[in-house]
PDB file of C-alpha atoms in Angstrom:
ATOM      1  CA  MET A  17     120.184  99.069  97.377  1.00  0.00           C
ATOM      2  CA  PHE A  18     122.893  96.115  98.397  1.00  0.00           C
ATOM      3  CA  LYS A  19     121.497  95.004  93.689  1.00  0.00           C
ATOM      4  CA  HIS A  20     122.269  98.148  93.092  1.00  0.00           C
ATOM      5  CA  ARG A  21     125.706  99.156  94.606  1.00  0.00           C
ATOM      6  CA  ALA A  22     126.568  95.797  93.327  1.00  0.00           C
ATOM      7  CA  LEU A  23     126.099  97.505  89.866  1.00  0.00           C
ATOM      8  CA  SER A  24     127.773 100.272  89.993  1.00  0.00           C
ATOM      9  CA  MET A  25     130.440  97.713  91.779  1.00  0.00           C
ATOM     10  CA  SER A  26     131.108  95.297  88.918  1.00  0.00           C
ATOM     11  CA  HIS A  27     131.392  99.402  86.287  1.00  0.00           C
ATOM     12  CA  LEU A  28     133.979  99.820  88.548  1.00  0.00           C
ATOM     13  CA  LEU A  29     136.686  97.167  88.204  1.00  0.00           C
ATOM     14  CA  TRP A  30     135.497  97.024  84.301  1.00  0.00           C
ATOM     15  CA  GLY A  31     137.023 100.930  84.381  1.00  0.00           C
ATOM     16  CA  LEU A  32     140.119  99.603  87.131  1.00  0.00           C
ATOM     17  CA  GLY A  33     140.690  96.788  84.289  1.00  0.00           C
ATOM     18  CA  CYS A  34     140.786  98.945  81.850  1.00  0.00           C
ATOM     19  CA  LEU A  35     143.218 101.835  84.058  1.00  0.00           C
ATOM     20  CA  LEU A  36     145.588  98.956  84.770  1.00  0.00           C
ATOM     21  CA  GLY A  37     145.533  97.351  80.749  1.00  0.00           C
ATOM     22  CA  GLY A  38     146.277 101.314  79.913  1.00  0.00           C
ATOM     23  CA  SER A  39     148.727 101.971  82.506  1.00  0.00           C
ATOM     24  CA  THR A  40     150.648  98.476  80.842  1.00  0.00           C
ATOM     25  CA  LEU A  41     151.407  99.665  77.621  1.00  0.00           C
ATOM     26  CA  LEU A  42     151.655 103.617  79.237  1.00  0.00           C
ATOM     27  CA  HIS A  43     154.702 101.168  80.235  1.00  0.00           C
ATOM     28  CA  LEU A  44     156.141  99.803  77.795  1.00  0.00           C
ATOM     29  CA  LEU A  45     155.612 102.252  75.184  1.00  0.00           C
ATOM     30  CA  THR A  46     157.081 104.850  77.116  1.00  0.00           C
ATOM     31  CA  SER A  47     160.482 104.660  79.237  1.00  0.00           C
ATOM     32  CA  TRP A  48     158.701 104.713  83.097  1.00  0.00           C
ATOM     33  CA  GLY A  49     159.725 103.107  85.416  1.00  0.00           C
ATOM     34  CA  VAL A  50     156.684 100.351  87.220  1.00  0.00           C
ATOM     35  CA  LEU A  51     156.718 102.904  90.142  1.00  0.00           C
ATOM     36  CA  ALA A  52     155.067 106.100  88.403  1.00  0.00           C
ATOM     37  CA  ALA A  53     152.700 103.684  86.376  1.00  0.00           C
ATOM     38  CA  ALA A  54     151.922 102.430  89.743  1.00  0.00           C
ATOM     39  CA  ILE A  55     151.223 106.255  90.952  1.00  0.00           C
ATOM     40  CA  TRP A  56     149.994 107.228  88.063  1.00  0.00           C
ATOM     41  CA  MET A  57     147.240 103.521  88.755  1.00  0.00           C
ATOM     42  CA  LEU A  58     146.682 104.688  92.184  1.00  0.00           C
ATOM     43  CA  LEU A  59     145.861 108.491  91.098  1.00  0.00           C
ATOM     44  CA  VAL A  60     143.308 107.493  88.543  1.00  0.00           C
ATOM     45  CA  GLY A  61     141.477 104.323  90.268  1.00  0.00           C
ATOM     46  CA  GLY A  62     141.076 106.718  93.727  1.00  0.00           C
ATOM     47  CA  TRP A  63     139.642 109.633  91.284  1.00  0.00           C
ATOM     48  CA  MET A  64     137.145 107.023  89.902  1.00  0.00           C
ATOM     49  CA  LEU A  65     136.783 105.555  93.594  1.00  0.00           C
ATOM     50  CA  TRP A  66     134.977 109.151  94.222  1.00  0.00           C
ATOM     51  CA  LYS A  67     133.601 109.683  91.438  1.00  0.00           C
ATOM     52  CA  CYS A  68     131.530 106.079  91.210  1.00  0.00           C
ATOM     53  CA  GLN A  69     127.534 106.665  92.453  1.00  0.00           C
ATOM     54  CA  PRO A  70     124.959 103.438  93.282  1.00  0.00           C
ATOM     55  CA  VAL A  71     123.135 103.194  90.193  1.00  0.00           C
ATOM     56  CA  VAL A  72     119.488 103.879  90.691  1.00  0.00           C
ATOM     57  CA  PRO A  73     116.001 102.781  89.763  1.00  0.00           C
ATOM     58  CA  PRO A  74     114.572 104.901  87.174  1.00  0.00           C
ATOM     59  CA  ARG A  75     110.920 106.741  89.193  1.00  0.00           C
ATOM     60  CA  GLU A  76     107.992 104.454  88.473  1.00  0.00           C
ATOM     61  CA  THR A  77     106.762 106.504  85.056  1.00  0.00           C
ATOM     62  CA  SER A  78     102.926 107.797  84.683  1.00  0.00           C
ATOM     63  CA  GLU A  79     102.516 105.340  82.198  1.00  0.00           C
ATOM     64  CA  THR A  80     103.444 102.424  84.353  1.00  0.00           C
ATOM     65  CA  THR A  81     101.018 103.930  87.248  1.00  0.00           C
ATOM     66  CA  THR A  82      97.702 104.194  84.287  1.00  0.00           C
ATOM     67  CA  LEU A  83      99.014 100.166  83.841  1.00  0.00           C
ATOM     68  CA  CYS A  84      99.046  98.993  87.035  1.00  0.00           C
ATOM     69  CA  GLU A  85      95.508 101.032  87.547  1.00  0.00           C
ATOM     70  CA  ALA A  86      93.771  99.375  84.966  1.00  0.00           C
ATOM     71  CA  ALA A  87      94.650  96.223  86.239  1.00  0.00           C
ATOM     72  CA  VAL A  88      93.975  96.359  89.368  1.00  0.00           C
ATOM     73  CA  MET A  89      90.407  98.716  88.242  1.00  0.00           C
ATOM     74  CA  GLY A  90      89.820  94.951  85.332  1.00  0.00           C
ATOM     75  CA  TRP A  91      89.892  92.467  88.416  1.00  0.00           C
ATOM     76  CA  ALA A  92      87.824  94.235  90.452  1.00  0.00           C
ATOM     77  CA  ARG A  93      85.316  94.650  87.752  1.00  0.00           C
ATOM     78  CA  ALA A  94      85.424  90.928  88.281  1.00  0.00           C
ATOM     79  CA  LEU A  95      83.856  91.425  91.297  1.00  0.00           C
ATOM     80  CA  LYS A  96      80.043  91.813  89.714  1.00  0.00           C
ATOM     81  CA  LEU A  97      80.946  88.258  87.926  1.00  0.00           C
ATOM     82  CA  GLY A  98      79.401  87.279  91.703  1.00  0.00           C
ATOM     83  CA  ASN A  99      77.313  90.930  93.138  1.00  0.00           C
ATOM     84  CA  PRO A 100      76.275  93.981  90.760  1.00  0.00           C
ATOM     85  CA  SER A 101      76.720  95.604  94.303  1.00  0.00           C
ATOM     86  CA  ALA A 102      80.329  94.749  94.949  1.00  0.00           C
ATOM     87  CA  LEU A 103      82.119  97.005  92.502  1.00  0.00           C
ATOM     88  CA  GLU A 104      79.677 100.112  93.491  1.00  0.00           C
ATOM     89  CA  HIS A 105      81.106  99.208  97.276  1.00  0.00           C
ATOM     90  CA  SER A 106      84.463  99.156  96.482  1.00  0.00           C
ATOM     91  CA  GLU A 107      83.946 102.447  94.695  1.00  0.00           C
ATOM     92  CA  ARG A 108      82.421 104.032  97.609  1.00  0.00           C
ATOM     93  CA  THR A 109      84.892 102.432  99.251  1.00  0.00           C
ATOM     94  CA  MET A 110      88.248 103.630  97.376  1.00  0.00           C
ATOM     95  CA  HIS A 111      86.622 106.680  97.218  1.00  0.00           C
ATOM     96  CA  LEU A 112      85.886 107.281 101.092  1.00  0.00           C
ATOM     97  CA  ALA A 113      89.022 105.388 102.192  1.00  0.00           C
ATOM     98  CA  GLU A 114      91.124 108.366  99.912  1.00  0.00           C
ATOM     99  CA  TRP A 115      89.423 110.898 101.312  1.00  0.00           C
ATOM    100  CA  LEU A 116      90.470 109.873 104.715  1.00  0.00           C
ATOM    101  CA  GLY A 117      94.242 109.171 103.892  1.00  0.00           C
ATOM    102  CA  ARG A 118      94.429 112.800 103.135  1.00  0.00           C
ATOM    103  CA  GLU A 119      93.185 113.215 106.166  1.00  0.00           C
ATOM    104  CA  VAL A 120      95.281 111.618 108.678  1.00  0.00           C
ATOM    105  CA  GLY A 121      98.446 113.362 106.110  1.00  0.00           C
ATOM    106  CA  LEU A 122      99.085 109.888 104.230  1.00  0.00           C
ATOM    107  CA  SER A 123     101.773 110.578 101.187  1.00  0.00           C
ATOM    108  CA  GLU A 124     101.233 109.857  97.614  1.00  0.00           C
ATOM    109  CA  PRO A 125     102.524 106.549  97.802  1.00  0.00           C
ATOM    110  CA  GLU A 126     100.469 105.573 100.465  1.00  0.00           C
ATOM    111  CA  LEU A 127      97.459 106.745  99.246  1.00  0.00           C
ATOM    112  CA  LYS A 128      97.810 104.872  96.073  1.00  0.00           C
ATOM    113  CA  TYR A 129      97.689 101.144  97.329  1.00  0.00           C
ATOM    114  CA  LEU A 130      95.281 102.992  99.960  1.00  0.00           C
ATOM    115  CA  ARG A 131      93.179 103.108  97.304  1.00  0.00           C
ATOM    116  CA  TRP A 132      94.169  99.303  95.447  1.00  0.00           C
ATOM    117  CA  GLY A 133      93.560  98.359  98.050  1.00  0.00           C
ATOM    118  CA  ALA A 134      89.939  99.304  98.339  1.00  0.00           C
ATOM    119  CA  LEU A 135      89.201  98.043  95.589  1.00  0.00           C
ATOM    120  CA  LEU A 136      90.447  94.804  95.720  1.00  0.00           C
ATOM    121  CA  HIS A 137      89.222  94.416  99.450  1.00  0.00           C
ATOM    122  CA  ASP A 138      86.241  92.123  98.791  1.00  0.00           C
ATOM    123  CA  ILE A 139      88.510  90.177  95.167  1.00  0.00           C
ATOM    124  CA  GLY A 140      87.874  86.691  97.203  1.00  0.00           C
ATOM    125  CA  LYS A 141      83.708  86.648  97.170  1.00  0.00           C
ATOM    126  CA  LEU A 142      84.770  85.819  94.560  1.00  0.00           C
ATOM    127  CA  GLY A 143      85.361  82.108  95.599  1.00  0.00           C
ATOM    128  CA  ILE A 144      82.307  81.968  98.607  1.00  0.00           C
ATOM    129  CA  PRO A 145      79.200  80.410  96.581  1.00  0.00           C
ATOM    130  CA  GLN A 146      76.701  82.863  95.120  1.00  0.00           C
ATOM    131  CA  ASP A 147      73.639  81.642  97.763  1.00  0.00           C
ATOM    132  CA  ILE A 148      75.183  82.604 100.768  1.00  0.00           C
ATOM    133  CA  LEU A 149      76.550  86.010  99.308  1.00  0.00           C
ATOM    134  CA  SER A 150      72.913  86.424  98.643  1.00  0.00           C
ATOM    135  CA  LYS A 151      71.785  84.481 100.738  1.00  0.00           C
ATOM    136  CA  PRO A 152      68.459  87.526 102.218  1.00  0.00           C
ATOM    137  CA  MET A 153      69.129  86.902 106.155  1.00  0.00           C
ATOM    138  CA  HIS A 154      71.781  86.291 108.525  1.00  0.00           C
ATOM    139  CA  LEU A 155      74.154  83.703 108.073  1.00  0.00           C
ATOM    140  CA  SER A 156      74.489  80.164 110.167  1.00  0.00           C
ATOM    141  CA  GLU A 157      78.027  79.710 111.915  1.00  0.00           C
ATOM    142  CA  GLU A 158      79.683  77.525 109.458  1.00  0.00           C
ATOM    143  CA  GLU A 159      78.080  79.806 106.489  1.00  0.00           C
ATOM    144  CA  PHE A 160      80.207  82.251 108.036  1.00  0.00           C
ATOM    145  CA  LEU A 161      82.869  80.374 108.281  1.00  0.00           C
ATOM    146  CA  VAL A 162      83.180  79.960 104.753  1.00  0.00           C
ATOM    147  CA  MET A 163      82.410  83.274 103.964  1.00  0.00           C
ATOM    148  CA  GLN A 164      85.429  84.578 106.718  1.00  0.00           C
ATOM    149  CA  LYS A 165      88.138  82.406 103.908  1.00  0.00           C
ATOM    150  CA  HIS A 166      87.583  85.417 101.520  1.00  0.00           C
ATOM    151  CA  THR A 167      90.118  87.236 102.750  1.00  0.00           C
ATOM    152  CA  GLU A 168      92.283  84.379 102.186  1.00  0.00           C
ATOM    153  CA  TYR A 169      91.421  84.483  98.892  1.00  0.00           C
ATOM    154  CA  GLY A 170      91.912  87.534  97.572  1.00  0.00           C
ATOM    155  CA  MET A 171      95.289  87.674  99.676  1.00  0.00           C
ATOM    156  CA  ASN A 172      96.505  84.021  97.773  1.00  0.00           C
ATOM    157  CA  TRP A 173      95.607  85.020  94.826  1.00  0.00           C
ATOM    158  CA  MET A 174      97.081  88.517  94.180  1.00  0.00           C
ATOM    159  CA  GLU A 175      99.622  87.913  97.175  1.00  0.00           C
ATOM    160  CA  ALA A 176     101.777  87.088  93.814  1.00  0.00           C
ATOM    161  CA  LEU A 177     101.169  90.711  92.080  1.00  0.00           C
ATOM    162  CA  ASP A 178     104.565  92.076  93.699  1.00  0.00           C
ATOM    163  CA  PHE A 179     103.333  96.216  92.327  1.00  0.00           C
ATOM    164  CA  LEU A 180     100.588  96.103  94.531  1.00  0.00           C
ATOM    165  CA  GLY A 181     102.885  96.065  97.755  1.00  0.00           C
ATOM    166  CA  PRO A 182     101.032  97.100 100.971  1.00  0.00           C
ATOM    167  CA  ALA A 183      98.006  97.274  99.000  1.00  0.00           C
ATOM    168  CA  ARG A 184      97.860  93.869  99.800  1.00  0.00           C
ATOM    169  CA  GLU A 185      97.777  93.870 103.520  1.00  0.00           C
ATOM    170  CA  VAL A 186      94.037  95.937 103.133  1.00  0.00           C
ATOM    171  CA  ILE A 187      92.947  92.503 101.030  1.00  0.00           C
ATOM    172  CA  TYR A 188      93.379  90.346 103.965  1.00  0.00           C
ATOM    173  CA  TYR A 189      93.433  92.031 107.127  1.00  0.00           C
ATOM    174  CA  HIS A 190      90.526  94.471 106.950  1.00  0.00           C
ATOM    175  CA  HIS A 191      88.056  92.197 108.703  1.00  0.00           C
ATOM    176  CA  GLU A 192      90.825  92.207 111.579  1.00  0.00           C
ATOM    177  CA  LYS A 193      88.946  94.233 114.538  1.00  0.00           C
ATOM    178  CA  TRP A 194      91.165  96.772 117.352  1.00  0.00           C
ATOM    179  CA  ASP A 195      90.065  94.493 120.464  1.00  0.00           C
ATOM    180  CA  GLY A 196      91.026  91.250 118.352  1.00  0.00           C
ATOM    181  CA  THR A 197      88.046  89.479 118.287  1.00  0.00           C
ATOM    182  CA  GLY A 198      88.645  89.900 113.868  1.00  0.00           C
ATOM    183  CA  TYR A 199      89.171  87.299 111.525  1.00  0.00           C
ATOM    184  CA  PRO A 200      91.879  85.643 109.906  1.00  0.00           C
ATOM    185  CA  LEU A 201      94.085  86.189 112.311  1.00  0.00           C
ATOM    186  CA  GLN A 202      92.275  88.297 115.150  1.00  0.00           C
ATOM    187  CA  LEU A 203      95.654  90.430 115.311  1.00  0.00           C
ATOM    188  CA  ARG A 204      94.899  93.498 118.553  1.00  0.00           C
ATOM    189  CA  ARG A 205      95.316  97.458 118.082  1.00  0.00           C
ATOM    190  CA  GLU A 206      98.937  98.233 116.321  1.00  0.00           C
ATOM    191  CA  GLU A 207      99.108  94.515 115.811  1.00  0.00           C
ATOM    192  CA  ILE A 208      96.788  95.412 112.167  1.00  0.00           C
ATOM    193  CA  PRO A 209      98.817  97.340 109.957  1.00  0.00           C
ATOM    194  CA  TYR A 210      98.545 100.925 109.193  1.00  0.00           C
ATOM    195  CA  LEU A 211      96.770 100.445 105.642  1.00  0.00           C
ATOM    196  CA  ALA A 212      93.865  98.459 106.690  1.00  0.00           C
ATOM    197  CA  ARG A 213      93.325  99.865 110.207  1.00  0.00           C
ATOM    198  CA  ILE A 214      92.178 102.792 108.390  1.00  0.00           C
ATOM    199  CA  PHE A 215      90.271 101.201 105.109  1.00  0.00           C
ATOM    200  CA  SER A 216      87.827  99.234 107.611  1.00  0.00           C
ATOM    201  CA  VAL A 217      86.636 102.566 109.242  1.00  0.00           C
ATOM    202  CA  VAL A 218      84.817 103.154 106.035  1.00  0.00           C
ATOM    203  CA  ASP A 219      84.573  99.720 104.309  1.00  0.00           C
ATOM    204  CA  VAL A 220      82.896  99.138 108.309  1.00  0.00           C
ATOM    205  CA  TYR A 221      80.750 102.674 107.111  1.00  0.00           C
ATOM    206  CA  ASP A 222      79.056 102.180 103.969  1.00  0.00           C
ATOM    207  CA  ALA A 223      78.667  98.372 104.885  1.00  0.00           C
ATOM    208  CA  LEU A 224      75.770  99.169 107.732  1.00  0.00           C
ATOM    209  CA  THR A 225      74.884 102.290 105.444  1.00  0.00           C
ATOM    210  CA  SER A 226      74.007 100.692 102.630  1.00  0.00           C
ATOM    211  CA  ASN A 227      71.356  97.952 101.220  1.00  0.00           C
ATOM    212  CA  ARG A 228      71.927  94.181 101.988  1.00  0.00           C
ATOM    213  CA  PRO A 229      70.324  90.997 101.382  1.00  0.00           C
ATOM    214  CA  TYR A 230      69.776  90.629 104.733  1.00  0.00           C
ATOM    215  CA  ARG A 231      68.406  94.611 105.912  1.00  0.00           C
ATOM    216  CA  LYS A 232      67.528  97.756 105.196  1.00  0.00           C
ATOM    217  CA  PRO A 233      70.790 100.676 105.481  1.00  0.00           C
ATOM    218  CA  CYS A 234      71.643 102.707 108.775  1.00  0.00           C
ATOM    219  CA  PRO A 235      70.591 106.226 109.079  1.00  0.00           C
ATOM    220  CA  ARG A 236      73.887 108.667 108.064  1.00  0.00           C
ATOM    221  CA  LYS A 237      73.140 110.800 110.621  1.00  0.00           C
ATOM    222  CA  ARG A 238      72.769 108.030 113.281  1.00  0.00           C
ATOM    223  CA  PRO A 239      72.963 105.224 115.417  1.00  0.00           C
ATOM    224  CA  CYS A 240      72.043 102.096 113.449  1.00  0.00           C
ATOM    225  CA  ALA A 241      69.433 100.520 115.702  1.00  0.00           C
TER     226      ALA A 241
END
């Protein structure tokens, strides 16, 4: 807002400069005195101040949104390079997250960032060795520490993309847990960003109900054994 008001003030100063020049010329070409010219300048200047409004930035167009969506989907498709099923997982969680987001009353902009975060939440796994990603058994403690790095990798890669906004919080914090036992920062309760909390629910649900190299999917209608 400060930037927009500063731009408005530059327009105002330009207008006042023109007004001062015009009043000076008027003074030279007429028989008015200095007092009359000053009164004239104050009246018109006051009117300009009253009419001055902050410059409002243009709203995000549908074309811009479409380009951003295409960029996000392009990044998400890169996940197939390391794990063919990763994109399917991301797309499923995107749809589930959008449904849950609507149920809890998220706004349309919030839903957009939630979708983007869902598609890109595992993008950091491109930096994880393939033998760890596809290991057909539970990871060792050392391997799990390596796997945990994917949230940091993803955040580092996406941090400069300002248009992603809160979607980057989903990427970085989606493995935090309510009780503080998650990663990477061991955040607790409301310390975890809201969109990341919503997404973590559907991420865990899809992980449990989908096939994994080290286990079969859990039944959808009863607890996993």
